[in-house]
C-alpha positions as CSV (number, residue, x, y, z in Angstrom):
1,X,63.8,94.2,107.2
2,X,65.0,94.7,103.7
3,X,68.6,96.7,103.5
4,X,70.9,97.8,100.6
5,X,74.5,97.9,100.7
6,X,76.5,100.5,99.2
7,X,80.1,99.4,99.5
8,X,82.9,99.4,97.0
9,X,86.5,98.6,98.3
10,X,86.6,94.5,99.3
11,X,87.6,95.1,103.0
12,X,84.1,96.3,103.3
13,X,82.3,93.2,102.0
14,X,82.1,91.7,105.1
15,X,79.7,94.1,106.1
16,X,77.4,92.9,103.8
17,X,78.0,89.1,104.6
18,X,77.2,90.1,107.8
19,X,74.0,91.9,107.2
20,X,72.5,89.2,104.7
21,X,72.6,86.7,107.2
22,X,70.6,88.9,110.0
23,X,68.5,91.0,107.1
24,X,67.2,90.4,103.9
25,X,69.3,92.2,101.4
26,X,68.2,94.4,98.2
27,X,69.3,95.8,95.4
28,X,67.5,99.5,94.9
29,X,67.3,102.2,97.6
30,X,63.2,101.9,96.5
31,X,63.2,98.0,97.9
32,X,65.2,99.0,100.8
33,X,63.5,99.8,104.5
34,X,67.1,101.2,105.3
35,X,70.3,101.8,103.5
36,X,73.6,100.9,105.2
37,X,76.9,102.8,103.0
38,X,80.9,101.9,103.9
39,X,83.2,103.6,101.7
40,X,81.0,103.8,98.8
41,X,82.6,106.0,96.1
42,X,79.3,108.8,95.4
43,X,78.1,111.2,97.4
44,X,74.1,110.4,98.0
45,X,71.6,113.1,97.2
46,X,68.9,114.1,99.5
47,X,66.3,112.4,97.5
48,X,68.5,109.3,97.9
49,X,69.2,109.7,101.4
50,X,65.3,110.1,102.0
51,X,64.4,107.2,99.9
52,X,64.3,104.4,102.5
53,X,62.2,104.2,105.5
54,X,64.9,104.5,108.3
55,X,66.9,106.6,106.0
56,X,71.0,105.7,105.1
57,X,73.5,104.6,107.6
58,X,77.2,105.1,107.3
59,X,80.0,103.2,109.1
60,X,82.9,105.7,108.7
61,X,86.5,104.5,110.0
62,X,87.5,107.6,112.4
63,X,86.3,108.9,115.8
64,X,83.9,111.2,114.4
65,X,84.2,114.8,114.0
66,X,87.5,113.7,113.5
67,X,88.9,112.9,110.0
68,X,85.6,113.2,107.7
69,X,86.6,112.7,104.3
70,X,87.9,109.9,102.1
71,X,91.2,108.9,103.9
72,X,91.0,108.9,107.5
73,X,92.3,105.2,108.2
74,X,95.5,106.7,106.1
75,X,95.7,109.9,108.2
76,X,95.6,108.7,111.6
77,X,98.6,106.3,110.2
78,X,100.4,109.4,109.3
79,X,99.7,111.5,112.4
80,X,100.9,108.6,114.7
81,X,97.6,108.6,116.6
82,X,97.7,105.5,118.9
83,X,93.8,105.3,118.8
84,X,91.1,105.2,116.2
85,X,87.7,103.8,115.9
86,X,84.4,103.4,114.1
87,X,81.9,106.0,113.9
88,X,78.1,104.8,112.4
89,X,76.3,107.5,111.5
90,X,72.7,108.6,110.4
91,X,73.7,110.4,106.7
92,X,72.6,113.4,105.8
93,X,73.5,115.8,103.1
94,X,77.2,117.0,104.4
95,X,79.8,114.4,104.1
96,X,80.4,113.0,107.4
97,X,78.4,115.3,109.2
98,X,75.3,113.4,110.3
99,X,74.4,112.7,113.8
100,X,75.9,109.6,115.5
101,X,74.9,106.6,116.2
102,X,77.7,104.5,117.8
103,X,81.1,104.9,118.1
104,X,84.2,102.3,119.2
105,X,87.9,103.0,119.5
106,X,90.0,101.0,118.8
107,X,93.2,100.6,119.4
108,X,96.2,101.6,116.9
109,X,99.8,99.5,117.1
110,X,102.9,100.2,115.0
111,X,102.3,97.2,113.4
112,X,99.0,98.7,111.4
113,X,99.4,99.5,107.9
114,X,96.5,100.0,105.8
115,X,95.6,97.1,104.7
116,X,95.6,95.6,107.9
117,X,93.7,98.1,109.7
118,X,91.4,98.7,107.0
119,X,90.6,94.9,107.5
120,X,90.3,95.1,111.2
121,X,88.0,98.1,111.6
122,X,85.4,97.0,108.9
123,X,85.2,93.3,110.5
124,X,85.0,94.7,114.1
125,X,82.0,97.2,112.2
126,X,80.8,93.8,110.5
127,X,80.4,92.1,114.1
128,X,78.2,94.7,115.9
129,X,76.1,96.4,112.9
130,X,73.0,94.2,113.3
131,X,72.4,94.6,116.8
132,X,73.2,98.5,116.4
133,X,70.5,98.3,113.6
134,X,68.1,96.5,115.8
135,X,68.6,99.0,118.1
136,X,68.6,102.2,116.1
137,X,65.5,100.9,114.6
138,X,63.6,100.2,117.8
139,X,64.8,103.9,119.4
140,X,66.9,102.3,121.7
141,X,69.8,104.0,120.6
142,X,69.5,107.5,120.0
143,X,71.6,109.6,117.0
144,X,73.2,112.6,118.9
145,X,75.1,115.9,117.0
146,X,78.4,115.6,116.3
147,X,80.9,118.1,117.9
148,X,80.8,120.2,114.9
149,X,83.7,122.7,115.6
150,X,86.3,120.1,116.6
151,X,85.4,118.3,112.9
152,X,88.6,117.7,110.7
153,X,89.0,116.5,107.3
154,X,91.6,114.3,105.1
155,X,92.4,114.6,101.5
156,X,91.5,112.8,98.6
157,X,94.6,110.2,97.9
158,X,96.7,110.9,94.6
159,X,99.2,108.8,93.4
160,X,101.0,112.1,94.6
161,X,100.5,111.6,98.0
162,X,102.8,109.0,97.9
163,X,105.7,111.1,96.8
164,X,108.9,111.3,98.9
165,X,110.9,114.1,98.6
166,X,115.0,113.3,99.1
167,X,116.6,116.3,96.9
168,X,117.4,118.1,99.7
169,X,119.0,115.4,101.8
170,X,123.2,115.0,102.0
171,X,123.9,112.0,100.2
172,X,124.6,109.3,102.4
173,X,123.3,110.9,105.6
174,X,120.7,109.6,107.7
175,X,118.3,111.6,109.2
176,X,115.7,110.2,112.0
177,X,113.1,112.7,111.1
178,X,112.9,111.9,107.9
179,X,112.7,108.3,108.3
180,X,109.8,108.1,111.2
181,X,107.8,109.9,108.6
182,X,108.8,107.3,105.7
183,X,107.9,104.7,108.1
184,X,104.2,106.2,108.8
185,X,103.8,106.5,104.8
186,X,105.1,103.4,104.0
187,X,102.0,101.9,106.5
188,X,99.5,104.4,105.5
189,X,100.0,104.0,101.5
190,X,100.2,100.5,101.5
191,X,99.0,98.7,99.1
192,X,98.0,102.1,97.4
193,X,99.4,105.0,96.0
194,X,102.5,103.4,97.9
195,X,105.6,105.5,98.6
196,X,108.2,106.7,95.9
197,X,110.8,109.2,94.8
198,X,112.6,110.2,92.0
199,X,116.3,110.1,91.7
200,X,118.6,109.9,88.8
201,X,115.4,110.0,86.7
202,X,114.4,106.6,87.9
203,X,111.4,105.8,90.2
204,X,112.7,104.1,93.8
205,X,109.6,102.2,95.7
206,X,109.7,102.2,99.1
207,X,108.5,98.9,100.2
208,X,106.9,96.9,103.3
209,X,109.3,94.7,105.1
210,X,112.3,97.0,104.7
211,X,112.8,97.2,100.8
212,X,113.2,98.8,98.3
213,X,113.2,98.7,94.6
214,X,114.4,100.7,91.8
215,X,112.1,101.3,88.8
216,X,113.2,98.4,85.8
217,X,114.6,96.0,89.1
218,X,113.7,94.0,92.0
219,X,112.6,94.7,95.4
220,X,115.9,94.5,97.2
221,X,116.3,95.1,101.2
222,X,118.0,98.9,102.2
223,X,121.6,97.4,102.8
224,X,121.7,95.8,99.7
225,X,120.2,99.3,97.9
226,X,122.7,101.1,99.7
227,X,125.5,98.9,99.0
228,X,124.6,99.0,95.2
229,X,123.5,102.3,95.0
230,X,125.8,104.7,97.4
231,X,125.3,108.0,96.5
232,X,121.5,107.3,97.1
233,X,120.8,110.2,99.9
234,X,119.1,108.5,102.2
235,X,120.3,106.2,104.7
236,X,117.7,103.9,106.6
237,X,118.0,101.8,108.8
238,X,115.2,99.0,108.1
């Protein structure tokens, strides 16, 4: 069987190191007997999607309906949710919409930041895609409809979305609201847009491993930051 892959970020290329050793792997959606996409940047038209024989395939990091859209790794960071998973789904022209395929949860720690989980689900998706093929292929495994009305969706990421608000804060104090949610976007924005605030007119990074680093210096840990900067208003403890 003759697949392309349509996959940008690098967490997602071993998807396609998988597939080339099971499948043999092209370069045009006219070679292609099916298409398989993983965070690919474009939206596919319905002449594209119809192109290949089987039609595209999408491996989309969320327990479909839930979080469609570009971020839903980040999001489920953000919202605490202890589980996650992999949808793969037959595409069509809605974005996330398509009937599914398979699905896996998969477990979400405290531990997880982005870049770990990203890394995670995309190599667990890497692992069983063949045989899901195989058997999507042979009508073994049957695409059902997607709960539609549950279906949620995340944002497009900014550098923005990384922005912590702390003018409102009492310098000094430290508020345990305020820093679970830090925590959460500190593992959801990492590597990128990351998490920063202005103060003083300078840019302050909020960093992994309990530092941070004002714009022009080092990354230093909080009780140094604190100790050098006092009046900074928010007080965490790392």
């Amino acid at each position: 069987m003759k697949i392309v892959f349509l996959g940008t970020p690098s967490f997602v290329q071993p998807i396609k190191q998988e597939l080339a050793k099971h499948f043999t792997l092209v370069d045009s959606l006219n070679e292609a007997d099916l298409c398989v996409v993983a965070a690919y940047g474009r939206i596919l038209t319905k002449k594209e999607l119809n192109t290949p024989k089987y039609g595209c395939i999408n491996v989309h990091p969320s327990l479909l309906p839930k979080y469609r859209g570009p971020s839903p790794i980040q999001q489920a960071i953000l919202n605490g949710d202890k589980v996650t998973g992999i949808t793969i789904i037959k595409m069509d022209e809605e974005v996330d919409h398509g009937p599914i395929i398979y699905q896996e949860r998969l477990d979400l720690s405290d531990m997880d930041n982005f870049d770990i989980l990203s890394k995670k689900m995309f190599q667990r998706a890497a692992d069983i895609l063949p045989n899901i093929i195989r058997n999507f292929i042979s009508g073994k495994l049957k695409p059902h409809r997607q709960n539609h009305p549950k279906g949620s969706f995340c944002p497009r990421l900014t550098r923005d979305s990384g922005y912590f608000p702390i003018d409102n804060l009492p310098a000094g104090r430290q508020v345990p609201h305020f820093q679970k949610k830090l925590d959460k976007m500190i593992r959801a924005y990492y590597p990128w847009p990351g998490v920063w605030t202005r103060w003083q007119g300078k840019i302050v990074k909020f960093l992994p491993g309990g530092l941070l680093q004002m714009e022009g210096k080092k990354p230093i840990s909080y009780k140094d930051f604190q100790n050098g900067y006092p009046d900074f208003p928010l007080r965490y403890s790392s």
